[in-house]
PDB file of C-alpha atoms in Angstrom:
ATOM      1  CA  MET A 271       9.012 -20.887 -18.646  1.00 52.00           C
ATOM      2  CA  ALA A 272       8.878 -17.131 -17.477  1.00 63.00           C
ATOM      3  CA  GLU A 273      10.455 -14.669 -15.742  1.00 79.00           C
ATOM      4  CA  GLU A 274       9.936 -14.465 -12.673  1.00 93.00           C
ATOM      5  CA  ARG A 275       8.608 -10.524 -11.592  1.00 96.00           C
ATOM      6  CA  THR A 276       9.471 -10.143  -9.225  1.00 98.00           C
ATOM      7  CA  GLY A 277      11.164  -7.398  -6.473  1.00 98.00           C
ATOM      8  CA  GLU A 278      12.699  -7.261  -3.469  1.00 98.00           C
ATOM      9  CA  ILE A 279      14.064  -3.125  -1.733  1.00 98.00           C
ATOM     10  CA  LEU A 280      15.944  -3.296   1.990  1.00 98.00           C
ATOM     11  CA  ARG A 281      16.172  -0.094   2.563  1.00 98.00           C
ATOM     12  CA  LYS A 282      17.876   1.644   5.804  1.00 98.00           C
ATOM     13  CA  THR A 283      17.316   5.253   7.118  1.00 97.00           C
ATOM     14  CA  ALA A 284      17.801   7.072  10.136  1.00 97.00           C
ATOM     15  CA  GLU A 285      14.815   6.146  11.542  1.00 97.00           C
ATOM     16  CA  THR A 286      13.516   2.713   9.342  1.00 98.00           C
ATOM     17  CA  GLU A 287      15.365  -0.005   8.567  1.00 98.00           C
ATOM     18  CA  ILE A 288      12.618  -1.984   5.657  1.00 98.00           C
ATOM     19  CA  GLN A 289      13.526  -5.722   4.341  1.00 98.00           C
ATOM     20  CA  LEU A 290       9.780  -5.963   1.331  1.00 98.00           C
ATOM     21  CA  GLN A 291      10.176  -8.685  -0.945  1.00 98.00           C
ATOM     22  CA  LEU A 292       7.010  -9.149  -3.268  1.00 98.00           C
ATOM     23  CA  ALA A 293       6.721 -11.228  -6.239  1.00 98.00           C
ATOM     24  CA  LEU A 294       3.598 -10.928  -8.535  1.00 97.00           C
ATOM     25  CA  ASP A 295       2.516 -14.452  -9.303  1.00 96.00           C
ATOM     26  CA  GLY A 296       2.184 -15.682  -6.200  1.00 97.00           C
ATOM     27  CA  SER A 297      -0.426 -17.271  -4.108  1.00 98.00           C
ATOM     28  CA  GLY A 298      -1.294 -15.047  -1.667  1.00 98.00           C
ATOM     29  CA  GLN A 299       1.386 -15.822   1.186  1.00 98.00           C
ATOM     30  CA  HIS A 300       2.085 -13.501   3.256  1.00 98.00           C
ATOM     31  CA  GLN A 301       5.298 -12.525   6.026  1.00 98.00           C
ATOM     32  CA  ILE A 302       4.782  -9.532   7.809  1.00 98.00           C
ATOM     33  CA  ASP A 303       5.571  -7.621  10.253  1.00 97.00           C
ATOM     34  CA  THR A 304       5.653  -3.520  10.822  1.00 98.00           C
ATOM     35  CA  GLU A 305       5.373  -3.412  14.407  1.00 97.00           C
ATOM     36  CA  ILE A 306       2.174  -1.733  13.126  1.00 98.00           C
ATOM     37  CA  PRO A 307      -1.114  -3.930  13.886  1.00 98.00           C
ATOM     38  CA  PHE A 308      -3.892  -2.150  11.796  1.00 98.00           C
ATOM     39  CA  PHE A 309      -0.698  -1.423   8.951  1.00 98.00           C
ATOM     40  CA  SER A 310       0.148  -5.263   9.085  1.00 98.00           C
ATOM     41  CA  HIS A 311      -3.413  -5.995   9.253  1.00 98.00           C
ATOM     42  CA  MET A 312      -3.912  -3.738   5.220  1.00 98.00           C
ATOM     43  CA  LEU A 313      -0.317  -5.230   4.113  1.00 98.00           C
ATOM     44  CA  THR A 314      -2.005  -8.324   5.015  1.00 98.00           C
ATOM     45  CA  LEU A 315      -5.364  -8.172   3.784  1.00 97.00           C
ATOM     46  CA  PHE A 316      -3.589  -6.854  -0.305  1.00 97.00           C
ATOM     47  CA  SER A 317      -1.274  -9.989  -0.218  1.00 98.00           C
ATOM     48  CA  VAL A 318      -4.146 -11.720   0.707  1.00 98.00           C
ATOM     49  CA  HIS A 319      -6.908 -10.467  -2.408  1.00 96.00           C
ATOM     50  CA  SER A 320      -3.972  -9.808  -4.697  1.00 96.00           C
ATOM     51  CA  LEU A 321      -2.631 -13.043  -4.530  1.00 97.00           C
ATOM     52  CA  CYS A 322       1.136 -11.880  -4.271  1.00 98.00           C
ATOM     53  CA  ASP A 323       3.428 -12.907  -2.331  1.00 98.00           C
ATOM     54  CA  LEU A 324       4.333  -9.920   0.365  1.00 98.00           C
ATOM     55  CA  LYS A 325       7.332  -9.928   3.336  1.00 98.00           C
ATOM     56  CA  VAL A 326       7.686  -7.313   4.991  1.00 98.00           C
ATOM     57  CA  VAL A 327      10.016  -6.410   8.164  1.00 98.00           C
ATOM     58  CA  ALA A 328      10.099  -2.807   9.130  1.00 98.00           C
ATOM     59  CA  LYS A 329      11.909  -1.794  12.279  1.00 98.00           C
ATOM     60  CA  GLY A 330      11.214   2.456  12.826  1.00 97.00           C
ATOM     61  CA  ASP A 331      10.863   5.473  14.905  1.00 96.00           C
ATOM     62  CA  ILE A 332       7.624   4.202  16.077  1.00 93.00           C
ATOM     63  CA  ALA A 333       8.027   5.685  19.528  1.00 92.00           C
ATOM     64  CA  VAL A 334       8.090   8.829  17.863  1.00 93.00           C
ATOM     65  CA  ASP A 335       5.322   8.343  15.166  1.00 94.00           C
ATOM     66  CA  ASP A 336       5.084   5.549  12.587  1.00 97.00           C
ATOM     67  CA  HIS A 337       4.597   8.688   9.897  1.00 98.00           C
ATOM     68  CA  HIS A 338       8.176   7.241   8.902  1.00 98.00           C
ATOM     69  CA  THR A 339       7.221   3.467   8.897  1.00 98.00           C
ATOM     70  CA  VAL A 340       4.470   3.260   6.785  1.00 98.00           C
ATOM     71  CA  GLU A 341       5.920   6.110   4.734  1.00 98.00           C
ATOM     72  CA  ASP A 342       9.238   3.955   4.301  1.00 98.00           C
ATOM     73  CA  VAL A 343       7.693   0.717   3.791  1.00 98.00           C
ATOM     74  CA  GLY A 344       5.492   2.541   0.565  1.00 98.00           C
ATOM     75  CA  ILE A 345       8.553   3.370  -0.853  1.00 98.00           C
ATOM     76  CA  CYS A 346       9.773   0.032  -0.804  1.00 98.00           C
ATOM     77  CA  LEU A 347       6.881  -1.158  -2.133  1.00 98.00           C
ATOM     78  CA  GLY A 348       6.255   1.268  -4.370  1.00 98.00           C
ATOM     79  CA  GLN A 349      10.406   0.448  -5.553  1.00 98.00           C
ATOM     80  CA  ALA A 350       9.554  -3.677  -5.227  1.00 98.00           C
ATOM     81  CA  LEU A 351       6.317  -2.933  -7.630  1.00 98.00           C
ATOM     82  CA  LYS A 352       7.857  -0.183 -10.483  1.00 98.00           C
ATOM     83  CA  MET A 353      11.341  -3.433 -10.859  1.00 98.00           C
ATOM     84  CA  ALA A 354       8.471  -7.122 -11.076  1.00 98.00           C
ATOM     85  CA  LEU A 355       7.448  -5.312 -13.705  1.00 97.00           C
ATOM     86  CA  LYS A 356      10.203  -4.211 -15.902  1.00 94.00           C
ATOM     87  CA  GLU A 357       9.491  -3.392 -18.659  1.00 92.00           C
ATOM     88  CA  LYS A 358       5.720  -4.168 -18.158  1.00 93.00           C
ATOM     89  CA  LYS A 359       5.592  -6.258 -21.257  1.00 90.00           C
ATOM     90  CA  GLY A 360       1.884  -7.954 -21.647  1.00 88.00           C
ATOM     91  CA  ILE A 361       0.631  -6.626 -18.819  1.00 92.00           C
ATOM     92  CA  THR A 362      -2.939  -4.294 -19.071  1.00 92.00           C
ATOM     93  CA  ARG A 363      -1.368  -0.962 -18.099  1.00 95.00           C
ATOM     94  CA  TYR A 364      -5.084   0.819 -16.347  1.00 97.00           C
ATOM     95  CA  GLY A 365      -6.957  -1.429 -13.017  1.00 97.00           C
ATOM     96  CA  GLU A 366     -10.210  -0.426 -11.878  1.00 97.00           C
ATOM     97  CA  ALA A 367     -11.826  -2.531  -8.680  1.00 97.00           C
ATOM     98  CA  THR A 368     -14.975  -1.063  -6.099  1.00 98.00           C
ATOM     99  CA  VAL A 369     -14.310  -2.492  -3.629  1.00 97.00           C
ATOM    100  CA  PRO A 370     -17.659  -2.901  -1.014  1.00 98.00           C
ATOM    101  CA  MET A 371     -16.652  -3.738   3.841  1.00 97.00           C
ATOM    102  CA  ASP A 372     -19.224  -3.747   4.810  1.00 98.00           C
ATOM    103  CA  GLU A 373     -21.173  -0.691   4.640  1.00 98.00           C
ATOM    104  CA  ALA A 374     -18.139   1.246   3.148  1.00 98.00           C
ATOM    105  CA  LEU A 375     -17.761   1.445  -0.613  1.00 98.00           C
ATOM    106  CA  VAL A 376     -14.837   2.790  -1.955  1.00 98.00           C
ATOM    107  CA  ARG A 377     -13.556   2.703  -5.717  1.00 98.00           C
ATOM    108  CA  VAL A 378      -9.532   2.324  -7.149  1.00 98.00           C
ATOM    109  CA  VAL A 379      -8.862   3.410 -10.637  1.00 98.00           C
ATOM    110  CA  LEU A 380      -4.731   3.424 -11.238  1.00 98.00           C
ATOM    111  CA  ASP A 381      -2.947   3.932 -14.749  1.00 98.00           C
ATOM    112  CA  LEU A 382       0.547   1.728 -14.925  1.00 97.00           C
ATOM    113  CA  SER A 383       2.020   4.970 -16.942  1.00 94.00           C
ATOM    114  CA  GLY A 384       5.665   5.296 -15.599  1.00 95.00           C
ATOM    115  CA  ARG A 385       4.069   9.075 -15.042  1.00 96.00           C
ATOM    116  CA  SER A 386       3.052   9.643 -10.744  1.00 98.00           C
ATOM    117  CA  TYR A 387      -0.083  10.726  -9.806  1.00 98.00           C
ATOM    118  CA  LEU A 388      -1.916  10.242  -6.504  1.00 98.00           C
ATOM    119  CA  VAL A 389      -6.009  11.577  -6.238  1.00 98.00           C
ATOM    120  CA  TYR A 390      -6.867  10.447  -2.604  1.00 98.00           C
ATOM    121  CA  ASN A 391     -10.449  11.533  -1.887  1.00 98.00           C
ATOM    122  CA  VAL A 392     -10.957   9.865   1.548  1.00 98.00           C
ATOM    123  CA  GLU A 393     -12.471  11.045   4.884  1.00 97.00           C
ATOM    124  CA  LEU A 394     -11.758   9.484   7.969  1.00 97.00           C
ATOM    125  CA  ASN A 395     -13.692  10.268  11.084  1.00 97.00           C
ATOM    126  CA  ARG A 396     -10.818   9.141  13.805  1.00 97.00           C
ATOM    127  CA  GLU A 397      -7.699  10.334  13.527  1.00 97.00           C
ATOM    128  CA  ARG A 398      -5.921   6.654  14.779  1.00 97.00           C
ATOM    129  CA  ILE A 399      -6.346   2.792  14.343  1.00 97.00           C
ATOM    130  CA  GLY A 400      -4.561   1.083  17.430  1.00 95.00           C
ATOM    131  CA  ASN A 401      -1.083   2.896  16.906  1.00 96.00           C
ATOM    132  CA  PHE A 402      -1.949   4.188  13.070  1.00 98.00           C
ATOM    133  CA  ALA A 403      -2.599   7.805  12.383  1.00 98.00           C
ATOM    134  CA  THR A 404      -5.545   7.095  10.032  1.00 98.00           C
ATOM    135  CA  GLU A 405      -3.672  10.867   8.130  1.00 98.00           C
ATOM    136  CA  ASN A 406      -0.625   8.402   6.692  1.00 98.00           C
ATOM    137  CA  GLY A 407      -3.119   6.579   4.745  1.00 98.00           C
ATOM    138  CA  LYS A 408      -2.277   8.992   1.980  1.00 98.00           C
ATOM    139  CA  GLU A 409       1.155   9.487   2.811  1.00 98.00           C
ATOM    140  CA  PHE A 410       1.351   5.647   2.410  1.00 98.00           C
ATOM    141  CA  PHE A 411      -0.243   5.797  -1.270  1.00 98.00           C
ATOM    142  CA  GLN A 412       1.376   8.949  -2.057  1.00 98.00           C
ATOM    143  CA  ALA A 413       4.983   6.980  -1.008  1.00 98.00           C
ATOM    144  CA  VAL A 414       3.054   4.265  -3.462  1.00 98.00           C
ATOM    145  CA  ALA A 415       2.370   5.931  -6.546  1.00 98.00           C
ATOM    146  CA  ASN A 416       5.474   8.036  -6.222  1.00 98.00           C
ATOM    147  CA  ASN A 417       8.085   4.785  -6.325  1.00 98.00           C
ATOM    148  CA  ALA A 418       6.198   2.315  -8.521  1.00 98.00           C
ATOM    149  CA  GLY A 419       5.109   5.440 -10.831  1.00 98.00           C
ATOM    150  CA  MET A 420       1.707   5.313 -10.940  1.00 98.00           C
ATOM    151  CA  ASN A 421      -1.482   7.308 -11.291  1.00 98.00           C
ATOM    152  CA  LEU A 422      -3.143   6.584  -8.964  1.00 98.00           C
ATOM    153  CA  HIS A 423      -6.561   7.487  -7.750  1.00 98.00           C
ATOM    154  CA  ILE A 424      -9.095   6.713  -4.381  1.00 98.00           C
ATOM    155  CA  ASP A 425     -12.513   7.648  -3.839  1.00 98.00           C
ATOM    156  CA  LEU A 426     -14.505   7.017  -1.039  1.00 98.00           C
ATOM    157  CA  ILE A 427     -17.575   6.403  -2.279  1.00 98.00           C
ATOM    158  CA  ARG A 428     -19.250   6.039   0.224  1.00 98.00           C
ATOM    159  CA  GLY A 429     -18.886   4.428   4.911  1.00 98.00           C
ATOM    160  CA  LYS A 430     -18.784   5.508   7.928  1.00 97.00           C
ATOM    161  CA  ASN A 431     -16.917   2.834   9.243  1.00 98.00           C
ATOM    162  CA  ASP A 432     -12.370   3.822   9.447  1.00 98.00           C
ATOM    163  CA  HIS A 433     -11.743   0.204   9.570  1.00 98.00           C
ATOM    164  CA  HIS A 434     -14.029  -0.410   6.815  1.00 98.00           C
ATOM    165  CA  ILE A 435     -13.475   2.372   4.005  1.00 98.00           C
ATOM    166  CA  LEU A 436      -9.336   1.510   4.968  1.00 98.00           C
ATOM    167  CA  GLU A 437      -9.506  -2.081   4.450  1.00 96.00           C
ATOM    168  CA  ALA A 438     -11.823  -1.458   1.223  1.00 97.00           C
ATOM    169  CA  VAL A 439      -9.106   0.994  -0.098  1.00 97.00           C
TER     170      VAL A 439
END
């Protein structure tokens, strides 16, 4: 019987309290509450399309700003991914996906090398989608890459609608 590839992270800071559970070999089951509806929507899409099971409960100082919550969830997701992959035996180290979402087209390439690096070539027009500051998309992926030990390249090929662009990312 194969060993479970899961990670569970609890993070409590002065600004946030995050509980995150990740099961890599899941079926896309999800329970997400970040207090930031668009961000919760994006994490739900990640779970559904990756077939990873994901549970996230995040409480943060969103009355001040959504930055801490978004970044800390990224930290937790990166740590949980690293924990779930263990020694990375039996995985394909490199991955690539080009994803359309209506008029938007995005390419994401990653290397689970253990070395953190982010290239984020995504230009957005709106400052906010709901109560999600679009600048925090980059902060989220920087936190994931840093904490997972992942080399991550995200390139917007084309797109006009920021919602669609971020869904494709």
